[in-house]
Short mmCIF file of C-alpha atoms in Angstrom, two decimals:
data_model
loop_
_atom_site.label_atom_id
_atom_site.label_comp_id
_atom_site.label_asym_id
_atom_site.label_seq_id
_atom_site.Cartn_x
_atom_site.Cartn_y
_atom_site.Cartn_z
CA MET B 1 46.12 93.93 -90.10
CA THR B 2 45.27 90.30 -89.65
CA ALA B 3 42.56 89.83 -86.97
CA ALA B 4 43.77 87.77 -84.06
CA SER B 5 42.54 84.41 -84.64
CA THR B 6 39.52 83.75 -82.35
CA MET B 7 38.91 80.31 -83.72
CA ARG B 8 39.57 77.58 -81.24
CA SER B 9 41.97 75.04 -82.19
CA VAL B 10 41.70 71.35 -81.76
CA GLN B 11 44.17 71.69 -78.99
CA ASP B 12 41.82 74.06 -77.26
CA ALA B 13 39.06 71.53 -77.59
CA LEU B 14 41.26 68.83 -76.24
CA GLN B 15 42.36 70.98 -73.38
CA ASP B 16 38.79 71.88 -72.62
CA ALA B 17 37.95 68.23 -72.49
CA ALA B 18 40.91 67.53 -70.25
CA HIS B 19 39.94 70.42 -67.96
CA TRP B 20 36.39 69.14 -67.79
CA ARG B 21 37.61 65.75 -66.93
CA ALA B 22 39.91 67.01 -64.22
CA ASP B 23 37.09 69.04 -62.82
CA GLN B 24 34.69 66.10 -62.85
CA ALA B 25 37.32 63.82 -61.42
CA SER B 26 37.91 66.26 -58.62
CA ARG B 27 34.21 66.42 -57.87
CA GLN B 28 33.93 62.64 -57.97
CA LYS B 29 36.85 62.29 -55.68
CA ALA B 30 35.27 64.62 -53.21
CA GLU B 31 32.02 62.70 -53.41
CA GLN B 32 33.84 59.42 -53.03
CA ILE B 33 35.63 60.70 -49.96
CA GLU B 34 32.32 61.77 -48.47
CA VAL B 35 30.70 58.38 -49.26
CA ASP B 36 33.66 56.50 -47.83
CA GLN B 37 33.43 58.55 -44.69
CA GLN B 38 29.72 57.83 -44.35
CA LEU B 39 30.34 54.12 -44.97
CA ALA B 40 33.00 54.07 -42.28
CA GLU B 41 30.68 55.83 -39.85
CA LEU B 42 27.88 53.39 -40.59
CA ARG B 43 30.17 50.40 -40.24
CA LEU B 44 31.33 51.69 -36.88
CA SER B 45 27.73 52.18 -35.80
CA LEU B 46 26.89 48.68 -36.98
CA ALA B 47 29.84 47.22 -35.06
CA ASN B 48 28.73 49.04 -31.94
CA LEU B 49 25.18 47.77 -32.39
CA GLN B 50 26.37 44.21 -32.90
CA GLU B 51 28.47 44.47 -29.77
CA LYS B 52 25.46 45.71 -27.87
CA LEU B 53 23.34 42.92 -29.38
CA ALA B 54 25.82 40.27 -28.26
CA ALA B 55 25.97 41.73 -24.78
CA LEU B 56 22.20 41.82 -24.49
CA GLU B 57 21.85 38.28 -25.80
CA GLN B 58 24.36 37.08 -23.23
CA PHE B 59 22.49 38.91 -20.51
CA ARG B 60 19.25 37.43 -21.76
CA ALA B 61 20.73 33.91 -21.61
CA SER B 62 21.74 34.52 -18.02
CA PHE B 63 18.05 34.78 -17.15
CA ASP B 64 17.54 31.21 -18.39
CA ALA B 65 20.45 30.01 -16.25
CA ARG B 66 19.10 31.98 -13.29
CA GLY B 67 15.74 30.36 -13.89
CA ASP B 68 17.40 26.93 -13.73
CA GLU B 69 19.26 28.00 -10.58
CA LEU B 70 15.96 29.10 -9.08
CA ARG B 71 14.47 25.70 -9.84
CA LYS B 72 17.44 23.89 -8.32
CA GLY B 73 17.45 26.20 -5.37
CA GLU B 74 13.79 25.50 -4.70
CA VAL B 75 14.34 21.74 -4.98
CA GLN B 76 17.26 21.85 -2.57
CA ARG B 77 15.38 24.05 -0.09
CA ALA B 78 12.38 21.73 -0.30
CA HIS B 79 14.64 18.68 0.20
CA ASP B 80 16.32 20.21 3.23
CA GLY B 81 13.01 21.48 4.59
CA ILE B 82 11.33 18.10 4.24
CA PHE B 83 14.06 16.35 6.15
CA GLU B 84 14.24 19.00 8.85
CA VAL B 85 10.52 18.64 9.43
CA LEU B 86 10.58 14.85 9.38
CA ASP B 87 13.54 14.82 11.76
CA ALA B 88 11.64 16.98 14.22
CA GLN B 89 8.64 14.68 13.85
CA ARG B 90 10.94 11.73 14.49
CA GLY B 91 11.62 13.06 17.96
CA ALA B 92 7.94 13.33 18.76
CA LEU B 93 7.28 9.86 17.36
CA GLU B 94 10.09 8.35 19.41
CA GLY B 95 8.62 9.88 22.53
CA ARG B 96 5.13 8.59 21.81
CA SER B 97 6.59 5.19 20.92
CA ALA B 98 8.46 4.93 24.22
CA GLU B 99 5.34 6.03 26.13
CA LEU B 100 3.32 3.22 24.57
CA VAL B 101 5.98 0.55 25.07
CA ALA B 102 6.01 1.42 28.78
CA ALA B 103 2.21 1.39 28.93
CA GLU B 104 2.05 -1.99 27.20
CA ALA B 105 4.61 -3.36 29.63
CA ARG B 106 2.56 -2.09 32.59
CA ARG B 107 -0.57 -3.70 31.19
CA ALA B 108 1.25 -6.99 30.62
CA ALA B 109 2.57 -6.89 34.18
CA MET B 110 -0.97 -6.38 35.52
CA LEU B 111 -2.29 -9.36 33.64
CA GLU B 112 -0.99 -11.82 36.14
CA THR B 113 -2.83 -10.04 38.96
CA VAL B 114 -6.05 -9.86 36.96
CA LEU B 115 -5.90 -13.53 36.00
CA ALA B 116 -5.10 -14.57 39.55
CA GLU B 117 -8.30 -12.87 40.72
CA SER B 118 -10.45 -14.35 37.95
CA ASP B 119 -12.21 -17.67 37.35
CA LEU B 120 -9.02 -18.83 35.63
CA ALA B 121 -6.88 -18.49 38.75
CA SER B 122 -6.33 -22.25 39.07
CA LYS B 123 -5.32 -22.52 35.43
CA LEU B 124 -2.86 -19.71 35.96
CA VAL B 125 -1.32 -21.63 38.84
CA GLU B 126 -1.09 -24.77 36.65
CA TYR B 127 0.47 -22.78 33.85
CA LYS B 128 3.12 -21.26 36.08
CA GLN B 129 3.92 -24.62 37.67
CA PHE B 130 4.38 -26.11 34.23
CA LYS B 131 6.72 -23.35 33.13
CA GLN B 132 8.78 -23.46 36.31
CA SER B 133 8.94 -27.15 37.13
CA VAL B 134 7.62 -29.36 34.34
CA GLU B 135 8.86 -27.79 31.14
CA PRO B 136 12.56 -27.98 32.09
CA ALA B 137 12.19 -31.73 32.64
CA LEU B 138 10.16 -32.54 29.55
CA ALA B 139 13.08 -33.94 27.60
CA GLN B 140 13.66 -36.60 30.26
CA MET B 141 10.09 -37.85 30.19
CA PRO B 142 8.95 -40.85 28.20
CA GLU B 143 7.41 -39.73 24.95
CA SER B 144 3.93 -41.00 25.66
CA TYR B 145 3.85 -39.22 29.01
CA ARG B 146 5.34 -36.08 27.51
CA LYS B 147 2.57 -35.97 24.90
CA VAL B 148 -0.11 -36.19 27.55
CA VAL B 149 1.51 -33.49 29.66
CA LEU B 150 1.98 -31.19 26.70
CA GLY B 151 -1.55 -31.76 25.49
CA HIS B 152 -3.00 -30.80 28.84
CA HIS B 153 -0.71 -27.80 29.12
CA GLU B 154 -1.81 -26.59 25.70
CA GLN B 155 -5.45 -26.71 26.78
CA VAL B 156 -4.65 -24.67 29.89
CA ALA B 157 -2.59 -22.23 27.85
CA ALA B 158 -5.30 -21.89 25.20
CA ALA B 159 -7.88 -20.91 27.83
CA LEU B 160 -5.51 -18.38 29.33
CA ARG B 161 -4.58 -17.01 25.91
CA GLN B 162 -8.21 -16.47 25.03
CA ARG B 163 -8.77 -14.55 28.24
CA VAL B 164 -5.59 -12.53 27.72
CA ALA B 165 -6.71 -11.70 24.18
CA GLU B 166 -10.00 -10.43 25.56
CA LEU B 167 -8.25 -8.37 28.21
CA THR B 168 -5.79 -6.89 25.72
CA GLY B 169 -8.17 -6.61 22.78
CA ASP B 170 -7.88 -2.86 22.53
CA PRO B 171 -4.51 -1.35 21.76
CA VAL B 172 -3.03 0.68 24.58
CA HIS B 173 -4.16 4.28 24.23
CA ALA B 174 -1.75 7.19 24.36
CA GLU B 175 -2.29 9.83 27.01
CA GLY B 176 -0.37 12.60 25.33
CA PRO B 177 -1.73 15.11 22.83
CA PRO B 178 -2.51 14.13 19.23
CA LEU B 179 0.47 14.00 16.91
CA THR B 180 0.20 14.96 13.26
CA LEU B 181 3.03 13.53 11.23
CA ASP B 182 3.97 13.32 7.58
CA VAL B 183 5.11 10.56 5.29
CA VAL B 184 6.61 11.77 2.02
CA TYR B 185 6.53 9.71 -1.15
CA ALA B 186 7.67 10.04 -4.73
CA VAL B 187 7.99 7.97 -7.87
CA ASP B 188 11.13 8.78 -9.82
CA ALA B 189 10.54 8.75 -13.56
CA PRO B 190 13.55 10.48 -15.13
CA ASP B 191 12.48 9.77 -18.72
CA GLY B 192 8.78 9.76 -18.02
CA VAL B 193 8.82 6.06 -17.16
CA PRO B 194 8.64 5.08 -13.46
CA GLU B 195 11.84 3.57 -12.13
CA LEU B 196 11.98 3.96 -8.38
CA LEU B 197 9.41 4.40 -5.66
CA VAL B 198 10.58 5.93 -2.42
CA VAL B 199 8.83 6.75 0.84
CA VAL B 200 10.55 8.67 3.61
CA THR B 201 9.12 8.41 7.09
CA PRO B 202 9.62 10.16 10.44
CA VAL B 203 10.84 6.81 11.78
CA ALA B 204 14.46 6.74 12.92
CA ALA B 205 16.64 4.73 10.54
CA LYS B 206 17.97 2.68 13.45
CA ALA B 207 14.49 1.87 14.78
CA LEU B 208 14.31 -1.46 12.95
CA GLU B 209 17.80 -2.62 13.85
CA SER B 210 17.85 -5.68 16.08
CA TRP B 211 14.06 -5.90 15.91
CA GLN B 212 14.20 -9.43 17.27
CA ASP B 213 15.82 -8.28 20.51
CA ARG B 214 13.51 -5.51 21.65
CA PRO B 215 9.82 -4.87 22.16
CA GLU B 216 7.83 -3.99 19.07
CA ASP B 217 7.00 -0.32 19.08
CA LEU B 218 4.98 2.30 17.27
CA GLN B 219 7.83 3.11 14.90
CA THR B 220 7.94 -0.48 13.63
CA ARG B 221 4.18 -0.52 13.20
CA LEU B 222 4.16 2.76 11.30
CA ALA B 223 6.85 1.43 8.97
CA ALA B 224 4.82 -1.75 8.49
CA ARG B 225 1.81 0.29 7.40
CA VAL B 226 3.95 2.07 4.80
CA VAL B 227 5.18 -1.28 3.48
CA GLN B 228 1.58 -2.51 3.46
CA ALA B 229 0.54 0.43 1.28
CA ILE B 230 3.47 -0.05 -1.10
CA TYR B 231 2.67 -3.70 -1.70
CA GLU B 232 -1.06 -3.00 -1.99
CA ALA B 233 -0.43 -0.31 -4.59
CA CYS B 234 2.06 -2.40 -6.55
CA PHE B 235 -0.05 -5.54 -6.54
CA ALA B 236 -3.09 -3.51 -7.63
CA LEU B 237 -1.13 -2.35 -10.69
CA GLY B 238 0.23 -5.77 -11.55
CA LEU B 239 3.72 -5.31 -10.10
CA GLU B 240 3.77 -8.62 -8.32
CA GLY B 241 7.52 -9.15 -8.16
CA VAL B 242 8.33 -5.86 -6.46
CA GLN B 243 10.58 -6.11 -3.41
CA VAL B 244 10.85 -3.30 -0.87
CA GLN B 245 14.18 -2.38 0.63
CA SER B 246 14.73 -0.13 3.59
CA GLY B 247 17.60 1.97 4.71
CA GLY B 248 18.58 5.24 6.26
CA HIS B 249 18.41 8.57 4.43
CA ARG B 250 19.65 11.44 6.57
CA ASP B 251 19.02 9.22 9.63
CA LEU B 252 15.38 8.64 8.71
CA LEU B 253 13.88 5.37 7.52
CA ALA B 254 13.41 5.35 3.76
CA ILE B 255 11.61 2.51 2.07
CA GLU B 256 12.23 2.01 -1.63
CA ALA B 257 11.21 -0.32 -4.40
CA ASP B 258 12.41 -0.80 -7.94
CA VAL B 259 9.28 -0.24 -10.01
CA ALA B 260 10.68 -0.40 -13.52
CA GLY B 261 7.85 -1.05 -15.92
CA ALA B 262 5.20 0.39 -13.63
CA PRO B 263 2.23 1.99 -15.34
CA ALA B 264 1.44 5.65 -14.93
CA GLY B 265 -0.72 6.33 -11.92
CA LEU B 266 1.51 4.49 -9.46
CA ALA B 267 2.14 7.60 -7.40
CA GLU B 268 -1.57 8.36 -7.14
CA GLU B 269 -2.37 4.75 -6.23
CA LEU B 270 0.34 4.77 -3.59
CA GLY B 271 -1.02 7.99 -2.11
CA ARG B 272 -4.49 6.50 -1.83
CA ARG B 273 -3.18 3.28 -0.28
CA LEU B 274 -1.05 5.13 2.26
CA GLU B 275 -4.00 7.25 3.38
CA ALA B 276 -6.21 4.17 3.66
CA ALA B 277 -3.58 2.13 5.54
CA PHE B 278 -3.06 4.93 8.06
CA ARG B 279 -6.79 5.51 8.54
CA GLY B 280 -7.47 1.83 9.10
CA ALA B 281 -4.62 1.18 11.52
CA LEU B 282 -6.10 0.77 14.99
CA GLU B 283 -2.68 1.06 16.61
CA LEU B 284 -2.16 4.50 15.07
CA VAL B 285 -5.59 5.63 16.16
CA ALA B 286 -4.94 4.47 19.71
CA ALA B 287 -1.56 6.19 19.63
CA LYS B 288 -3.30 9.45 18.66
CA VAL B 289 -1.07 9.67 15.62
CA THR B 290 -2.48 11.11 12.43
CA LEU B 291 -0.35 10.58 9.37
CA THR B 292 -0.57 12.55 6.15
CA ALA B 293 0.89 11.09 2.98
CA ARG B 294 2.41 13.83 0.82
CA GLY B 295 3.43 13.18 -2.75
CA VAL B 296 6.37 15.27 -3.94
CA HIS B 297 8.72 15.44 -6.89
CA ALA B 298 11.43 12.78 -6.73
CA ASP B 299 14.24 15.36 -6.62
CA GLN B 300 12.75 16.82 -3.46
CA VAL B 301 13.11 13.47 -1.73
CA LEU B 302 16.26 12.15 -3.35
CA GLY B 303 18.07 15.47 -3.55
CA LEU B 304 19.69 16.91 -6.64
CA VAL B 305 22.26 14.77 -8.42
CA ASP B 306 25.48 16.75 -9.08
CA GLU B 307 25.47 17.21 -12.87
CA GLU B 308 29.27 17.04 -13.02
CA ASP B 309 29.20 13.70 -11.20
CA ASP B 310 26.39 12.61 -13.46
CA ASP B 311 28.44 13.48 -16.54
CA ALA B 312 31.46 11.68 -15.12
CA GLU B 313 29.39 8.50 -14.86
CA MET L 1 6.50 -15.64 32.35
CA LEU L 2 3.13 -14.78 30.82
CA SER L 3 4.64 -13.36 27.62
CA ASP L 4 3.85 -16.61 25.81
CA LEU L 5 0.17 -15.96 26.47
CA LEU L 6 0.11 -12.55 24.85
CA PRO L 7 -1.06 -12.22 21.24
CA LEU L 8 1.80 -11.96 18.79
CA GLY L 9 2.65 -8.61 17.35
CA LEU L 10 4.17 -8.15 13.93
CA THR L 11 7.73 -8.82 15.04
CA GLY L 12 6.66 -11.76 17.21
CA ALA L 13 4.85 -13.28 14.26
CA ALA L 14 7.83 -12.60 11.98
CA ALA L 15 10.21 -14.25 14.45
CA ARG L 16 7.92 -17.27 14.74
CA LEU L 17 7.90 -17.63 10.96
CA GLY L 18 11.60 -16.91 10.53
CA LEU L 19 10.89 -13.93 8.31
CA GLU L 20 11.89 -10.30 8.24
CA PRO L 21 8.92 -8.14 9.37
CA PHE L 22 8.52 -6.45 6.00
CA GLU L 23 8.45 -9.81 4.23
CA LEU L 24 5.69 -10.87 6.61
CA VAL L 25 3.77 -7.72 5.64
CA ARG L 26 4.18 -8.71 2.00
CA LEU L 27 2.69 -12.13 2.65
CA LEU L 28 -0.17 -10.65 4.64
CA VAL L 29 -0.99 -8.26 1.80
CA ALA L 30 -0.63 -11.01 -0.79
CA THR L 31 -3.05 -13.25 1.12
CA ASP L 32 -5.38 -10.39 2.06
CA ALA L 33 -4.78 -11.12 5.72
CA MET L 34 -3.43 -7.83 7.06
CA PRO L 35 -5.04 -7.33 10.48
CA ARG L 36 -6.37 -3.93 11.52
CA ASP L 37 -4.60 -4.18 14.87
CA LEU L 38 -1.30 -5.85 13.80
CA ARG L 39 -1.93 -8.69 16.27
CA PHE L 40 -1.92 -12.38 15.50
CA THR L 41 -2.87 -15.64 17.13
CA THR L 42 -0.46 -18.52 16.83
CA GLU L 43 -3.07 -20.29 14.70
CA GLN L 44 -3.11 -17.40 12.22
CA VAL L 45 0.66 -17.38 12.06
CA ASP L 46 0.96 -21.12 11.64
CA GLY L 47 -1.70 -21.02 8.92
CA LEU L 48 0.34 -18.46 7.00
CA PHE L 49 3.35 -20.74 7.29
CA ALA L 50 1.62 -23.31 5.13
CA ARG L 51 -0.02 -20.88 2.70
CA ALA L 52 3.26 -19.13 1.95
CA ALA L 53 5.20 -22.38 1.36
CA LEU L 54 7.54 -21.60 4.22
CA GLU L 55 9.65 -24.52 5.38
CA GLN L 56 11.10 -25.46 8.71
CA PRO L 57 14.79 -24.63 9.05
CA TRP L 58 17.01 -26.81 6.89
CA TRP L 59 20.08 -26.46 9.05
CA ASP L 60 19.42 -28.60 12.11
CA GLY L 61 22.09 -31.27 12.25
CA VAL L 62 23.80 -30.11 9.06
CA ASP L 63 27.54 -30.60 9.05
CA LEU L 64 29.42 -27.74 7.45
CA PRO L 65 32.01 -28.80 4.87
CA GLU L 66 35.68 -28.48 5.71
CA ASP L 67 36.83 -25.09 4.48
CA LYS L 68 39.41 -22.61 5.69
CA ASN L 69 37.11 -19.73 4.82
CA PRO L 70 34.06 -19.72 7.13
CA LEU L 71 32.05 -17.63 4.66
CA ARG L 72 32.64 -20.05 1.82
CA GLN L 73 31.93 -22.89 4.19
CA ARG L 74 28.42 -21.60 4.77
CA VAL L 75 27.67 -20.79 1.16
CA ARG L 76 28.86 -24.22 0.05
CA ALA L 77 26.60 -25.81 2.63
CA ALA L 78 23.62 -23.75 1.46
CA LEU L 79 24.18 -24.72 -2.16
CA GLY L 80 24.57 -28.33 -1.09
CA LEU L 81 21.21 -28.18 0.67
CA LEU L 82 19.56 -26.55 -2.33
CA LEU L 83 20.86 -29.30 -4.59
CA GLY L 84 20.14 -32.04 -2.08
CA LYS L 85 16.50 -31.03 -1.89
CA GLY L 86 16.24 -31.25 -5.66
CA PHE L 87 15.73 -27.58 -6.46
CA VAL L 88 17.13 -27.71 -9.98
CA GLY L 89 14.89 -25.98 -12.48
CA GLY L 90 11.19 -25.94 -11.78
CA GLU L 91 9.57 -23.56 -9.33
CA GLY L 92 12.35 -23.79 -6.75
CA THR L 93 11.85 -22.70 -3.18
CA ARG L 94 11.45 -19.43 -1.31
CA ILE L 95 14.81 -17.72 -1.00
CA ASP L 96 14.25 -17.25 2.73
CA ASN L 97 13.74 -21.01 3.14
CA VAL L 98 17.41 -21.48 2.27
CA CYS L 99 18.65 -19.59 5.31
CA ARG L 100 15.78 -19.75 7.82
CA GLY L 101 16.94 -20.29 11.37
CA LEU L 102 20.50 -19.06 10.85
CA PRO L 103 22.01 -16.03 12.60
CA SER L 104 21.24 -12.82 10.77
CA GLU L 105 24.80 -12.36 9.48
CA ASP L 106 24.76 -15.81 7.92
CA GLN L 107 21.34 -15.14 6.41
CA ALA L 108 22.66 -11.95 4.81
CA LEU L 109 25.76 -13.77 3.50
CA ILE L 110 23.75 -16.57 1.93
CA ARG L 111 21.24 -14.18 0.37
CA ASP L 112 24.08 -12.17 -1.14
CA ALA L 113 25.68 -15.34 -2.46
CA LEU L 114 22.45 -16.55 -4.02
CA VAL L 115 21.88 -13.19 -5.68
CA ALA L 116 25.46 -13.10 -6.93
CA LEU L 117 25.11 -16.56 -8.45
CA ALA L 118 21.81 -15.53 -10.01
CA ASP L 119 23.46 -12.48 -11.55
CA GLU L 120 25.99 -14.87 -13.07
CA GLY L 121 23.22 -17.12 -14.37
CA HIS L 122 23.96 -20.16 -12.22
CA LEU L 123 20.82 -19.73 -10.16
CA THR L 124 17.43 -18.47 -11.23
CA LEU L 125 15.47 -16.05 -9.08
CA VAL L 126 11.77 -15.82 -9.76
CA PRO L 127 10.02 -12.87 -8.11
CA GLY L 128 6.34 -13.24 -7.44
CA ARG L 129 3.49 -12.00 -5.33
CA MET L 130 4.44 -14.27 -2.42
CA GLY L 131 8.13 -13.37 -2.59
CA VAL L 132 11.23 -14.48 -4.42
CA ARG L 133 11.90 -18.12 -5.23
CA VAL L 134 15.29 -19.59 -6.11
CA THR L 135 16.34 -22.65 -8.03
CA VAL L 136 19.51 -23.93 -9.68
CA THR L 137 19.60 -23.12 -13.38
CA PRO L 138 19.59 -26.55 -15.04
CA ALA L 139 22.42 -25.69 -17.42
CA SER L 140 24.58 -24.74 -14.43
CA GLU L 141 23.87 -27.72 -12.23
CA GLY L 142 27.34 -29.11 -12.72
CA ARG L 143 28.99 -25.82 -11.95
CA VAL L 144 26.90 -25.33 -8.81
CA ARG L 145 27.79 -28.84 -7.67
CA ASP L 146 31.45 -27.98 -8.16
CA ILE L 147 31.02 -24.81 -6.11
CA ALA L 148 29.23 -26.72 -3.37
CA ALA L 149 32.02 -29.28 -3.39
CA GLY L 150 34.63 -26.58 -3.08
CA LYS L 151 36.13 -27.32 -6.48
CA SER L 152 35.53 -23.86 -7.90
CA ASP L 153 34.24 -20.41 -7.15
CA THR L 154 32.89 -17.60 -9.27
CA SER L 155 34.46 -14.17 -9.35
CA ALA L 156 31.47 -12.68 -7.51
CA LEU L 157 31.66 -15.30 -4.77
CA SER L 158 35.40 -14.73 -4.41
CA VAL L 159 34.73 -11.07 -3.75
CA LEU L 160 32.04 -11.97 -1.23
CA TYR L 161 34.36 -14.31 0.62
CA GLU L 162 36.88 -11.55 1.19
CA GLY L 163 34.41 -10.27 3.75
#
């Protein structure tokens, strides 16, 4: 009997190789599926993380915007607060101003009585006679006579004026309590270079209207001291051509000056000059008014400019 | 009646000089003459008049030119006075000298007109410690004469005359 052939054939070898390959391929496929699955899971995780990252970055950016809103909010609150305070001070200043105008009028009215009882009584009589009877007829007089009459009258008037100046040498003193008021100033330098100087006062914006037609009052004098300080500061820094302008800002007197080209230090110089002008003003001392000059950021005085409007310009 | 005997305050001194009060303050600071009590004698005020090159009002007896527009009438007259006094080139004169003594509305009109003409180059404004001076720009003398004569206007003046 022929033994069953146990020798493998080439076909067997080839089949073995094919089986091996199929087996390996199957294993690889399984591994590939597992790797693909892991990749998909990681990609999903990454997408989720990126989404979270974007959300957090957006939230983080909102803090910057909120910080800017906080800054703007503070500026606006300061602006409103400054003007509320100054407006309240305006009322007190108006009252003190009216008190002093009345007191000055009373003193002026008493002058005639005081002069009539003094060693200048006869000159007072001459003066009044001139004003009532002679002055209206001056134009009709011959020139030579008119000169003599006027010359004599001027001598009489000069003597009376000197006595009046002595009698009214001190400013009228206020009887009310001391007032402490503020004047707020700023130098606007949007690009770091000064452009505009502004001072806001507790003086009513309308206080200087028709100044020729009403008695001078404390409000006018306070404003004059502010203007004095502005010119002193500007001249000290070489800004000789500066011109102040005044107007109303929320019903309060604001005094401004174009200070383009001003050196740094203008705000500090202005602060010093304001303090000195107020301290040295006898009329303010007599009025029992103490003024404090407060330097602030320009936005707090001028208010915030609407950025949309700004862009539109 | 005794008000004439009282010392002048700031506004009294300003009125006497024909200046706005704040312009008076400027002059006082510029001449180091700011008083501690804001009171002035007539001698002090009259002295400042000379030091600041202020002039007596120009407008006494001035005949306004014939013009249907009263605003243009006044501006033409002001330019005519400026030319008539020889302020062409050179240092010129204080801008407030041009309108001293006029009602406040006329003063404002003339100031605006002078500034408008300066913006257009026909007048020259020279700011200084004692205030702003104005003069006719020499190259524009002919044009300014024409404007004073009513022969032409500038676009800025036309806008001003609309009121």
